[in-house]
Coordinates of C-alpha atoms and ligand atoms in Angstrom, one line a residue:
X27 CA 36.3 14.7 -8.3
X28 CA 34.4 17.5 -9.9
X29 CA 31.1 15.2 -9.5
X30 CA 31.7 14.9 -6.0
X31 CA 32.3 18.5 -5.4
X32 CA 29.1 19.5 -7.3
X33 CA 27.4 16.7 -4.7
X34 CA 28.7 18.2 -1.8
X35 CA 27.1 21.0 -2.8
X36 CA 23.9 20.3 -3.3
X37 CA 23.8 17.9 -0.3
X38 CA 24.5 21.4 1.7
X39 CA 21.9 23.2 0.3
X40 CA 19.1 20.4 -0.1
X41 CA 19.8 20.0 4.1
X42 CA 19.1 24.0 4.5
X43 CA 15.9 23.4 2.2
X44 CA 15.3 20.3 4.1
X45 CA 15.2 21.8 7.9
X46 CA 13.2 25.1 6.4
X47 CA 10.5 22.6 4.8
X48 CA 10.2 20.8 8.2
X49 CA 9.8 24.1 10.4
X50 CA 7.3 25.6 8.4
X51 CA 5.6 22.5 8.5
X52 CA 5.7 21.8 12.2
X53 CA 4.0 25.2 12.3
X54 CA 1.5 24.8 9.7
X55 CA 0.3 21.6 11.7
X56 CA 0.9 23.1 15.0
X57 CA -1.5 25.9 13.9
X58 CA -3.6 23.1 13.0
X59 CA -3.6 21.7 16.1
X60 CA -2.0 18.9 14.8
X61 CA 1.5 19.5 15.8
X62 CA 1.1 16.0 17.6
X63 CA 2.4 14.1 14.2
X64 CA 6.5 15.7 15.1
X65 CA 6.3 14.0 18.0
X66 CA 9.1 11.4 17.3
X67 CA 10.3 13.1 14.3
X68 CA 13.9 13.9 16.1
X69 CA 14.3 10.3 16.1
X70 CA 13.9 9.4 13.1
X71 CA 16.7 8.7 10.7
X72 CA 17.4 11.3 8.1
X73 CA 16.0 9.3 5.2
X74 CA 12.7 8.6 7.4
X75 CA 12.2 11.8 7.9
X76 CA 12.3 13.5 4.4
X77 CA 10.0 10.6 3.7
X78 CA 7.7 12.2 6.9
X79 CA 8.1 15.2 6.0
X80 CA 6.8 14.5 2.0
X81 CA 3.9 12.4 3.4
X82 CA 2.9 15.6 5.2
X83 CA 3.8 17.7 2.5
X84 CA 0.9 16.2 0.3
X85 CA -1.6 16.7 3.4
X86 CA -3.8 19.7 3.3
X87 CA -4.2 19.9 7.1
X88 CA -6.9 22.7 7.2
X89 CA -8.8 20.9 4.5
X90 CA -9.0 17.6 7.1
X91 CA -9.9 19.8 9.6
X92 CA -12.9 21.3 7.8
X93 CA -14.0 18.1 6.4
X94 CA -13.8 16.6 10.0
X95 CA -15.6 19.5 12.1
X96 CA -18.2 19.4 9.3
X97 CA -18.8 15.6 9.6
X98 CA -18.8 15.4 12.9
X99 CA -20.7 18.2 14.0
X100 CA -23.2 17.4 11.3
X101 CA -23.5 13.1 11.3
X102 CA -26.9 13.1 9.7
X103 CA -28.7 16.2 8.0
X104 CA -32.3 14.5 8.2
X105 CA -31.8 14.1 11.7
X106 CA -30.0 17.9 12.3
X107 CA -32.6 19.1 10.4
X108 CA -36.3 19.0 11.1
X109 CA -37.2 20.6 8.1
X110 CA -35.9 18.0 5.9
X111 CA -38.8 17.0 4.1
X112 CA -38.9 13.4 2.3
X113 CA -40.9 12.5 -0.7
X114 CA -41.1 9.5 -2.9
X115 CA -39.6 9.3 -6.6
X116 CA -41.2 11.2 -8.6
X117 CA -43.3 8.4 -11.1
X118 CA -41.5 10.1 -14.5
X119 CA -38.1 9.5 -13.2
X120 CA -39.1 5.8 -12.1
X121 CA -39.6 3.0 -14.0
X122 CA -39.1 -1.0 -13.1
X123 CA -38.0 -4.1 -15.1
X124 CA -40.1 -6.0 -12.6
X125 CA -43.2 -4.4 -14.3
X126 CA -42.0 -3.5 -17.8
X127 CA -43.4 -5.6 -20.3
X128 CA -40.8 -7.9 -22.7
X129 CA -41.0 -5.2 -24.8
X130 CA -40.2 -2.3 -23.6
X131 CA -37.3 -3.9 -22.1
X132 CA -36.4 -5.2 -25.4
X133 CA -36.6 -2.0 -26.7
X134 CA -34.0 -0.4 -24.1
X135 CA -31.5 -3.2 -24.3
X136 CA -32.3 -2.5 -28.4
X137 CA -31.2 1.6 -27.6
X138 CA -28.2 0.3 -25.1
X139 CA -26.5 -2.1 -27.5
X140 CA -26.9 0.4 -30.1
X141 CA -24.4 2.9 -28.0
X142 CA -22.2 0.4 -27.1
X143 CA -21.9 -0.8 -30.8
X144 CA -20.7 2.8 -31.7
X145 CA -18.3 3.2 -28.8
X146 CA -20.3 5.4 -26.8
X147 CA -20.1 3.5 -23.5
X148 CA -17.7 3.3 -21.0
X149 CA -17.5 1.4 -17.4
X150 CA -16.0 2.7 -14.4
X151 CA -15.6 0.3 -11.4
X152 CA -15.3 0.9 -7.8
X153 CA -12.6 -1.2 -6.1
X154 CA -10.7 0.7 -3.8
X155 CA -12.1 -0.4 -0.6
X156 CA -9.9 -2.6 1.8
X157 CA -12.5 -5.4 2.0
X158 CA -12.0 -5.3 6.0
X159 CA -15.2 -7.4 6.6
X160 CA -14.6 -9.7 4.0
X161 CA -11.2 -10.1 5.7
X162 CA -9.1 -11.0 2.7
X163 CA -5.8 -9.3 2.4
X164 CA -6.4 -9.9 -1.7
X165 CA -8.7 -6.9 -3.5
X166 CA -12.0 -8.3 -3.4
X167 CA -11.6 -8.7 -7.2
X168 CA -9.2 -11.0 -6.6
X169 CA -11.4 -12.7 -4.4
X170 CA -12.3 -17.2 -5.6
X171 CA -16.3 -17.4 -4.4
X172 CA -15.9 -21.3 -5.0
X173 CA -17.6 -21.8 -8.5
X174 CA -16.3 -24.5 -10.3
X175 CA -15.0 -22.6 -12.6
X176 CA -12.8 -21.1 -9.9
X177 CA -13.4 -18.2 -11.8
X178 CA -12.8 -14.9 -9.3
X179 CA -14.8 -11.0 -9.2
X180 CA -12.4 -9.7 -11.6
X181 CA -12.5 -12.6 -14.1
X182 CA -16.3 -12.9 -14.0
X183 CA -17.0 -8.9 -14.9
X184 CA -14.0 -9.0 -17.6
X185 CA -15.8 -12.0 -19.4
X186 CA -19.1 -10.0 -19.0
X187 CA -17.7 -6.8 -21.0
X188 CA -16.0 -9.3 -23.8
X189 CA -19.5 -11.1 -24.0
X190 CA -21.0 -8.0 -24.4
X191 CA -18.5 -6.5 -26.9
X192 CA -19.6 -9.4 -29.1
X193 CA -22.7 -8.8 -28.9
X194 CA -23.0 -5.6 -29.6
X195 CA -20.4 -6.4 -32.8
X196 CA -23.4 -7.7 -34.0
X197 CA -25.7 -4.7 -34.3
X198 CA -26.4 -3.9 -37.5
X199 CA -24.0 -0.2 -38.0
X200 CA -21.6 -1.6 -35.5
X201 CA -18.4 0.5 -35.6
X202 CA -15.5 -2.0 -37.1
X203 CA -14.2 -2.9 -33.6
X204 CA -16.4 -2.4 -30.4
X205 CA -14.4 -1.6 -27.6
X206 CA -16.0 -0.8 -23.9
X207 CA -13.2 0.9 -21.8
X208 CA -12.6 -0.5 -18.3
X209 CA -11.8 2.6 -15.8
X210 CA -10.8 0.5 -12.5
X211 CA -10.4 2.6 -9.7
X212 CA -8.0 1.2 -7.2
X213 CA -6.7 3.0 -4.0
X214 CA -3.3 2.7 -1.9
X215 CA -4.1 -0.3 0.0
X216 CA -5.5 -1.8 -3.8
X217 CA -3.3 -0.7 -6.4
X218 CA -0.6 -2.8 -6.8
X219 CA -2.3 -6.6 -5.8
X220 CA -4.6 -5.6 -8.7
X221 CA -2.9 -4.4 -11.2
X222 CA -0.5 -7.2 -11.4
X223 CA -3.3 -9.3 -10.7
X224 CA -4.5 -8.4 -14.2
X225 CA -0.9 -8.4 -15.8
X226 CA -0.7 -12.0 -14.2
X227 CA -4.1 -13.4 -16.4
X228 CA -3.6 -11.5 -19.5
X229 CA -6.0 -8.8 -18.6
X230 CA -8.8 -12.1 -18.9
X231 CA -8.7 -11.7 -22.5
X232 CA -9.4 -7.7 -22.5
X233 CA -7.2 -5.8 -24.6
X234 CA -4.6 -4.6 -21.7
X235 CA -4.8 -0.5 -23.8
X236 CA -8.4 -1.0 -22.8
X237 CA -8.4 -1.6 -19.0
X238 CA -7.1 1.6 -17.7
X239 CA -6.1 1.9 -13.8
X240 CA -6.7 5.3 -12.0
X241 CA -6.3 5.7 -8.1
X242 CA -8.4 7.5 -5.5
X243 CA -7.4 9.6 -3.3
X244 CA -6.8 9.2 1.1
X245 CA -7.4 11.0 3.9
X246 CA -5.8 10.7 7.4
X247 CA -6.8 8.9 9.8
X248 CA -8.4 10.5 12.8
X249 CA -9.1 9.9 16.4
X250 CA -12.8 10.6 17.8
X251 CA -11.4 13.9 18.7
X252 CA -10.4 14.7 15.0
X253 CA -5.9 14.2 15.9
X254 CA -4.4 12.7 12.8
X255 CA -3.4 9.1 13.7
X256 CA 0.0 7.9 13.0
X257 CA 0.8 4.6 11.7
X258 CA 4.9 4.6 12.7
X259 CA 6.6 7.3 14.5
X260 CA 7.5 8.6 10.6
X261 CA 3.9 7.9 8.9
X262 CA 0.3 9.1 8.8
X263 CA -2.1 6.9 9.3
X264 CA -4.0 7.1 5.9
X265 CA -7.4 5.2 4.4
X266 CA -8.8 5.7 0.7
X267 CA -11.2 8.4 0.9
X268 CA -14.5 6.9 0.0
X269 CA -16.2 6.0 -3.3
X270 CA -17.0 8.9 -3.6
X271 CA -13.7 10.2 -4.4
X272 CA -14.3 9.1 -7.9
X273 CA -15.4 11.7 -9.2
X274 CA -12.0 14.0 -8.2
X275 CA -10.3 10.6 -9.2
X276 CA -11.5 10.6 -12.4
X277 CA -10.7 14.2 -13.1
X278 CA -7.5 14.4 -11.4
X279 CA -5.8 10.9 -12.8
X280 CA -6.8 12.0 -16.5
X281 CA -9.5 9.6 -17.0
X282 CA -12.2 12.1 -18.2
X283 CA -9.9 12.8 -20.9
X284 CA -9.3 9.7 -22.0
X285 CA -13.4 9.5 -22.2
X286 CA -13.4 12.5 -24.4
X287 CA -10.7 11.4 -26.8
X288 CA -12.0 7.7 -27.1
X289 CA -15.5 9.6 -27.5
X290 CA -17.2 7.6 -24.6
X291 CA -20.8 9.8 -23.7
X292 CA -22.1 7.2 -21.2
X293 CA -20.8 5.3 -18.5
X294 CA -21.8 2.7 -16.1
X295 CA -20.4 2.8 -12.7
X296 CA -20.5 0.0 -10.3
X297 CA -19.2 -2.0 -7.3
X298 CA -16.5 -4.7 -7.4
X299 CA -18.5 -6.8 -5.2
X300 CA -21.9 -7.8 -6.8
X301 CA -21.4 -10.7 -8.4
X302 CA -24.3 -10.8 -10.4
X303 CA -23.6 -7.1 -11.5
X304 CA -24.9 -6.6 -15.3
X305 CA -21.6 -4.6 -16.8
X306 CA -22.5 -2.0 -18.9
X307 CA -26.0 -2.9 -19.2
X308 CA -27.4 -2.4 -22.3
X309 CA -31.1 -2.4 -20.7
X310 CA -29.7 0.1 -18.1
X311 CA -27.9 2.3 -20.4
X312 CA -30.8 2.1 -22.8
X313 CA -33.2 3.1 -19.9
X314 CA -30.9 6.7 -19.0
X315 CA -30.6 7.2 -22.9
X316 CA -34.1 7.0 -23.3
X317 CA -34.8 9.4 -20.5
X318 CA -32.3 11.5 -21.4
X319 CA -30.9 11.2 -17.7
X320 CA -27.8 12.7 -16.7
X321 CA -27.1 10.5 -14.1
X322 CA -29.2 7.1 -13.5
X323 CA -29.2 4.5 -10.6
X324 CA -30.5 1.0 -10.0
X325 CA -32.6 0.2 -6.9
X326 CA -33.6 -3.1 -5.5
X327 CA -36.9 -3.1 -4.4
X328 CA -36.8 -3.4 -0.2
X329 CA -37.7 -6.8 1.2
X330 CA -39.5 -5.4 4.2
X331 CA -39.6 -1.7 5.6
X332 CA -37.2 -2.3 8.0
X333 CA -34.4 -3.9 5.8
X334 CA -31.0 -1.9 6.7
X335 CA -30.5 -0.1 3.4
X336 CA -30.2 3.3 2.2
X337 CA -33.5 4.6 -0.5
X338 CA -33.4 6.8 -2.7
X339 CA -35.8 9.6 -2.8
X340 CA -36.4 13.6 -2.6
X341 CA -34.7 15.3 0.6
X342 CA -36.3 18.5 0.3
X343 CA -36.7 18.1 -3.4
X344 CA -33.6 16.8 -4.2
X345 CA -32.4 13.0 -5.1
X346 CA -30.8 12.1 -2.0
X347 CA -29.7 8.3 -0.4
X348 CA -31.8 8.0 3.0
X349 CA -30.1 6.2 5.6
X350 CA -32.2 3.4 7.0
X351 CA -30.9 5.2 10.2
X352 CA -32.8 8.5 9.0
X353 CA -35.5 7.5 8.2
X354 CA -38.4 7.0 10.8
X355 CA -40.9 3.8 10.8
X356 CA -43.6 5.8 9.9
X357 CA -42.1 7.2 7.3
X358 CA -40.8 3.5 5.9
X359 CA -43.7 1.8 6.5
X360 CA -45.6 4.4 4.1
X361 CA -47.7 2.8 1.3
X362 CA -47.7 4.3 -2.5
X363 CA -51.4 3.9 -2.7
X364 CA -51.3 3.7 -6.7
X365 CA -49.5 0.0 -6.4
X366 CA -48.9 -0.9 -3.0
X367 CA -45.5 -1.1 -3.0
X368 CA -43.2 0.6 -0.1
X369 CA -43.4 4.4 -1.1
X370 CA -39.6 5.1 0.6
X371 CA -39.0 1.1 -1.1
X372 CA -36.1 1.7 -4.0
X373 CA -33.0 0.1 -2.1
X374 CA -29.7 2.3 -3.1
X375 CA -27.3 -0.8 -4.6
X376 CA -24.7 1.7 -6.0
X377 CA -25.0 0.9 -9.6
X378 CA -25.2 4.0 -11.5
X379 CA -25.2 6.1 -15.1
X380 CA -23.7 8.9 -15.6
X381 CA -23.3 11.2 -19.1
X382 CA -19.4 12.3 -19.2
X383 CA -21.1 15.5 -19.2
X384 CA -22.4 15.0 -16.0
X385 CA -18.6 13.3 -14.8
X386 CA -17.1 16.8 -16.3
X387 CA -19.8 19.3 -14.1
X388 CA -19.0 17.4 -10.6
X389 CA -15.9 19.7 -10.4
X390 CA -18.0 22.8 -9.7
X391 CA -20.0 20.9 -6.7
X392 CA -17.2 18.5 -5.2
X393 CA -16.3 20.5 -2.5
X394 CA -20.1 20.8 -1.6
X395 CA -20.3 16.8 -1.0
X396 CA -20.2 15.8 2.3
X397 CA -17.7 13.0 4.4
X398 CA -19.3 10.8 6.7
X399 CA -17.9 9.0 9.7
X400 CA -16.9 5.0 9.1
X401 CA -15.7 3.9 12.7
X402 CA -13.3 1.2 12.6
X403 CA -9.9 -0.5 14.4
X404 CA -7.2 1.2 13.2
X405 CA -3.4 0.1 13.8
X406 CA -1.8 3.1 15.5
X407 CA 1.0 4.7 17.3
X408 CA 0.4 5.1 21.1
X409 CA 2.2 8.4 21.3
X410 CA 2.8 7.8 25.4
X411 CA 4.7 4.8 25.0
X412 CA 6.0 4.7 20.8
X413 CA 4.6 1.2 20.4
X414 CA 2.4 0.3 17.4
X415 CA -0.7 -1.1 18.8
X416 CA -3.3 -3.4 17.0
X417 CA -6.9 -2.3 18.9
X418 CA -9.5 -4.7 19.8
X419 CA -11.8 -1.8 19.7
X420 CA -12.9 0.3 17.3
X421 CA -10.3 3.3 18.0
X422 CA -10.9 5.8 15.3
X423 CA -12.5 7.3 12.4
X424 CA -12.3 7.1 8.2
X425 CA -13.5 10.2 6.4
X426 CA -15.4 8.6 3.5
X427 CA -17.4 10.5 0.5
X428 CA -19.8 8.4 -0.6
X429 CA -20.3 7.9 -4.6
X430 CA -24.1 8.3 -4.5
X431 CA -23.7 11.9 -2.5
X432 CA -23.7 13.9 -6.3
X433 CA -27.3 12.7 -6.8
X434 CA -28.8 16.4 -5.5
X435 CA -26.8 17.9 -8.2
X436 CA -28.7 15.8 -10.9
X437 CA -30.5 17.6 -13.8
X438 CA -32.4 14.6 -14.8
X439 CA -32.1 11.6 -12.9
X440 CA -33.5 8.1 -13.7
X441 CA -34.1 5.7 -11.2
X442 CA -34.2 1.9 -12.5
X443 CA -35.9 -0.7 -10.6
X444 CA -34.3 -4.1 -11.2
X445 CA -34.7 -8.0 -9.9
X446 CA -32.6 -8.2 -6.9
X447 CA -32.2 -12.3 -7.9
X448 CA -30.7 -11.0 -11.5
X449 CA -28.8 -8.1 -11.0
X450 CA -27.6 -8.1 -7.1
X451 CA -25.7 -10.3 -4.5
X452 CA -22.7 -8.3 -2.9
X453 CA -19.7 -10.1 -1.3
X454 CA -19.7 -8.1 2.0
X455 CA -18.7 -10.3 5.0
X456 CA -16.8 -13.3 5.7
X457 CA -17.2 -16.7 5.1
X458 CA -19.9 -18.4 7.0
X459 CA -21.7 -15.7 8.2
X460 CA -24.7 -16.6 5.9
X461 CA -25.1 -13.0 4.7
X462 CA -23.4 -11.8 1.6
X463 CA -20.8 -13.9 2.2
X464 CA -18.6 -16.3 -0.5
X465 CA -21.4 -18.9 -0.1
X466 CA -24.2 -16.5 -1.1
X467 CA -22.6 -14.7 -4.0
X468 CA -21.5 -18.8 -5.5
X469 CA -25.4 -19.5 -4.6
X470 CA -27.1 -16.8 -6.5
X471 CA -24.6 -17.0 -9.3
X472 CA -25.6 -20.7 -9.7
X473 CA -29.6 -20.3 -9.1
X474 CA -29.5 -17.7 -11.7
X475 CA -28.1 -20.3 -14.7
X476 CA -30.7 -22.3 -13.7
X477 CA -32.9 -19.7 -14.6
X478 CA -31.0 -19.1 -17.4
X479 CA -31.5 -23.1 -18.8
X480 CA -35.1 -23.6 -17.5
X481 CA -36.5 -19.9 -19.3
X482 CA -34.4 -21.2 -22.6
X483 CA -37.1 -24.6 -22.5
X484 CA -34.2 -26.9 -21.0
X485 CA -34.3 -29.6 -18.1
X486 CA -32.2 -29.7 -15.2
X487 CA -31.0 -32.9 -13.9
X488 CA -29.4 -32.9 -10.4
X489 CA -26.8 -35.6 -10.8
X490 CA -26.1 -38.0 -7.3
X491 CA -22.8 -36.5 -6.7
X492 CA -24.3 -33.1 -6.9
X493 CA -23.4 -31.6 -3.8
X494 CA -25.6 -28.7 -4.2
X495 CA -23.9 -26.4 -1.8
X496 CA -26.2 -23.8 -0.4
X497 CA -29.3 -25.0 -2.4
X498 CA -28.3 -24.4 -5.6
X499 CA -27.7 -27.1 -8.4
X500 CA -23.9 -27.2 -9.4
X501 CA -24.5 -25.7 -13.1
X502 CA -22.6 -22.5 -14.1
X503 CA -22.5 -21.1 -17.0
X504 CA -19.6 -18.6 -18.4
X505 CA -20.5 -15.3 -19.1
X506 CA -18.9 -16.2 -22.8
X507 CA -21.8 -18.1 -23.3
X508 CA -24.6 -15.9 -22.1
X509 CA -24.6 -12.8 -20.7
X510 CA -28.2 -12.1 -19.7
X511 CA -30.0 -15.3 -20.8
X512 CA -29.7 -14.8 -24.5
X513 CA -28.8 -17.8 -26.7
X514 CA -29.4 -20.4 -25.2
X515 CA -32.7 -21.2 -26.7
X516 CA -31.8 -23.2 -29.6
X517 CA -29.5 -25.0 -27.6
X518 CA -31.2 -26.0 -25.2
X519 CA -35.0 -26.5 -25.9
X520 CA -36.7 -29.4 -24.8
X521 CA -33.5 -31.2 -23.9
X522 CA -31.8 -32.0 -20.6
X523 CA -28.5 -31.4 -19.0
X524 CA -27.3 -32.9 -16.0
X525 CA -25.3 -31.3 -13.1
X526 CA -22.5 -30.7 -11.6
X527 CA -21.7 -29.1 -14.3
X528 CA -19.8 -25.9 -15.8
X529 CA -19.9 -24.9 -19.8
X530 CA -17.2 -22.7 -20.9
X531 CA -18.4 -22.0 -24.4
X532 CA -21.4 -22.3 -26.6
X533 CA -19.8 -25.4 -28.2
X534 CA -19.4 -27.1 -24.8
X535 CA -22.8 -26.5 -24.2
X536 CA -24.0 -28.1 -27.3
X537 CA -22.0 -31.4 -26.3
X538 CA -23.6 -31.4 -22.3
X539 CA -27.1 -31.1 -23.4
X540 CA -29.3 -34.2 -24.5
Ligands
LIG606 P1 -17.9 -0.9 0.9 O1 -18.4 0.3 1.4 O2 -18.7 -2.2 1.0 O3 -16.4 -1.2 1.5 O4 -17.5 -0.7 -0.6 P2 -15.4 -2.3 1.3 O5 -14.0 -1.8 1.3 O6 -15.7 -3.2 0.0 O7 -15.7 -3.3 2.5 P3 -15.5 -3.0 4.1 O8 -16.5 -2.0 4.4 O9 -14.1 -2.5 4.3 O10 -15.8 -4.3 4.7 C1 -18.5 -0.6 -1.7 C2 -17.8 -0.5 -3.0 O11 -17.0 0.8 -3.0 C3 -15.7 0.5 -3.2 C4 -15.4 -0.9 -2.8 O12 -14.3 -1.4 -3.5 C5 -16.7 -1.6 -3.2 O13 -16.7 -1.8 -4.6 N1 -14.9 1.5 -2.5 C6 -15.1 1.6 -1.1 C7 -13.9 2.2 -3.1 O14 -13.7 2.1 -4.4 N2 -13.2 3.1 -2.4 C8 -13.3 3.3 -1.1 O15 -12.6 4.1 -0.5 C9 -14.3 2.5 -0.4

């Protein structure tokens, strides 16, 4: 009785809190101009609405105002800006393993292993996006590119860091137990698929206290003329807010202090959807450590100067991504005289380096990075008629920061030129389509342990029933028995193996060869 007293109570007094929290928030968004969202809130049922009204709570309307006036009115700086002035790298912040000699690469892989053998490495990765071209309702992480192994995104990069860690035991001053943290960003639309996703396989061997899960924050939906898109008559319309919300991600959700106390300095950052992404690269991370970058990123040299990627180079001094869009033909077609190469040629694949001190110092320039426009079909309330409609058309904009829009605040930036056929094949667009697709990403994966076996001195035989889908002999290789190539040697030297085939371990590899 006295319980049920005290609830009446409260009930009363939550509904007067309830109806004052709703008014000032229909005039905060009216204000706004936004005031559209309350259009069917009176028919919503009470528990829909305190929902509503919490969703909107969390919405800083005037920020998504400012961030969409100032992408919109401003879609490309080069091109708003005539005195944006481009120049190449500068040669001391570029250097390429296509013309390094054995060596020197050696010798940075030597200085990268080293740091991961004493727990100074970390890996963040990127896999919050929705995958909408790909058109899997799965994370792309979760996404099977056919090998035989069956092995998916997730699975593939989790045996890469375990490889590694044993590697890197090795080192002679190794700490007792290497450990390489895994920092996987997920977003709304990612969170929950992948985290049990993980929990389902036993984290793929990884110690589960070592994967750590952080989310990235959203942004409304908006239409072309900047009104907040609703997805119901009681929701917002929401979409994660770009890789580049990392950084506040990071920061926000903890993860820079769990950096510090594990004593992580140097982190590799990279996207869920290269298969043939190098985790943690001890080359790379050797490379930034040896420069003493603050922040580093990998290029892919450009295939021809009209390939539809972004370069890196100076915008008005400053390391910048150039839009292929930006950038005129002149200007692409430009020759560096000193080795003929493309001078606006170091193709942006999102791959990067970063000190923690660098990760700490974004907070004092995040709300100088700028959102850009992604245009896309967005399910949406028709506030005429109340219906949800599914558009054809592409009927509305994303606000997206982008994770390569810190690079101007660099220090000391690297830039690391590395083989496209070794390090790079993204899983972009559906099956079939012949470009980064399923079929592409299984292709390159295979070519490359071909490589693998015929730079160790071994023969290839390509067995009848070899299908050889897309080219590419049926051999894979697990990243628990090589992660870059190294190994193999002694194995296989001089002898043959025969395909289709895939080796799990080292000792299945010694049994296949002959
Ligand atoms: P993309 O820009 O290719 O987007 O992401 P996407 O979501 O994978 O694919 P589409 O455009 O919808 O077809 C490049 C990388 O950035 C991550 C992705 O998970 C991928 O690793 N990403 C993208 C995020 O982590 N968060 C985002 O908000 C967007």
């Amino acid at each position: 009785m006295i319980a049920a007293q005290s609830l009446s109570v409260k009930t009363a007094s939550s509904a007067t809190t309830y109806s004052t929290k709703a008014e000032q928030l229909k005039t905060r968004f009216e204000a706004a101009g936004q005031g559209h969202v309350f259009t069917y809130f009176d028919s919503l049922s009470a528990t829909e609405q305190e929902a509503f009204l919490e969703q909107l709570e969390t919405l800083n309307v005037e920020r998504v105002n400012r961030i969409c006036t100032k992408a919109t009115t401003c879609p490309s700086p080069m091109l708003n800006n005539q005195a944006a002035i481009l120049d190449p790298l500068p040669e001391e912040c570029f250097d390429s393993t296509l013309d390094a000699s054995p060596e020197k690469i050696e010798e940075w892989r030597s200085v990268g292993l080293d740091e991961i053998a004493r727990n100074k490495v970390g890996v963040i990765l990127l896999a919050g996006g929705q995958g909408t071209r790909l058109g899997s309702s799965a994370p792309k992480g979760c996404y099977n590119i056919e090998l035989p192994s069956r092995k998916t995104l997730f699975q593939i990069q989790a045996e890469r860091i375990r490889k590694l860690q044993s590697l890197a035991q090795q080192r002679p001053g190794a700490v007792d137990k290497v450990i390489i943290p895994w920092y996987v960003m997920t977003s709304g639309p990612t969170r929950t698929a992948t985290i049990s996703y993980f929990q389902g396989n036993n984290f793929f061997g990884l110690e589960s206290e070592n994967v750590i899960f952080f989310e990235q924050g959203t942004l409304p939906c908006l239409t072309f003329d900047g009104k907040i898109m609703l997805e119901s008559k009681g929701k917002v319309a929401v979409a994660p807010d770009g890789n580049g919300g990392v950084y506040a991600a990071l920061r926000g959700s903890g993860v820079l202090a769990d950096m510090a106390e594990r004593k992580v300095e140097f982190l590799h950052a990279y996207c869920v959807d290269n298969c043939l992404v190098r985790v943690a690269d001890p080359v790379f991370i050797g490379y930034c450590v040896s420069k003493n970058a603050d922040c580093g990123a990998k290029v892919a040299r450009k295939v021809s100067h009209d390939e539809p990627v972004g370069v890196i180079c100076l915008r008005n001094s400053a390391f910048n991504v150039v839009e292929y869009s930006e950038i005129t033909p002149e200007v692409a077609m430009a020759i560096n005289p000193k080795n003929g190469q493309l001078a606006f040629g170091a193709g942006n694949i999102a791959n990067h380096f970063y000190t923690l001190e660098f990760l700490n110092r974004a907070e004092a320039f995040e709300h100088e990075l700028e959102y850009h426009i992604a245009r896309k079909k967005i399910k949406t309330l028709d506030l005429q008629t109340g219906e949800i409609v599914t558009p054809k058309q592409v009927n509305g904009m994303k606000l997206e920061a982008f994770v390569f829009d810190v690079f101007p605040f660099t220090q000391r930036m690297a830039v690391f030129e590395i083989d496209r056929r070794d390090e790079f094949s993204p899983l972009k667009n559906a099956p079939g389509t012949r470009v980064d697709d399923p079929e592409t990403s299984r292709r390159d994966i295979l070519l490359q342990h071909v490589r693998f076996i015929q730079a160790a001195g071994g023969n290839i035989i390509v067995g009848k029933d070899d299908e050889q889908l897309g080219g590419a002999p049926t051999l894979e290789l697990s990243p628990m028995v090589t992660y870059y190539g190294e190994g193999l040697e002694e194995i296989v030297r001089g002898k043959s193996i025969q395909t289709p085939v895939s080796i799990a371990s080292l000792e299945a590899l010694k049994k296949a060869v002959f």
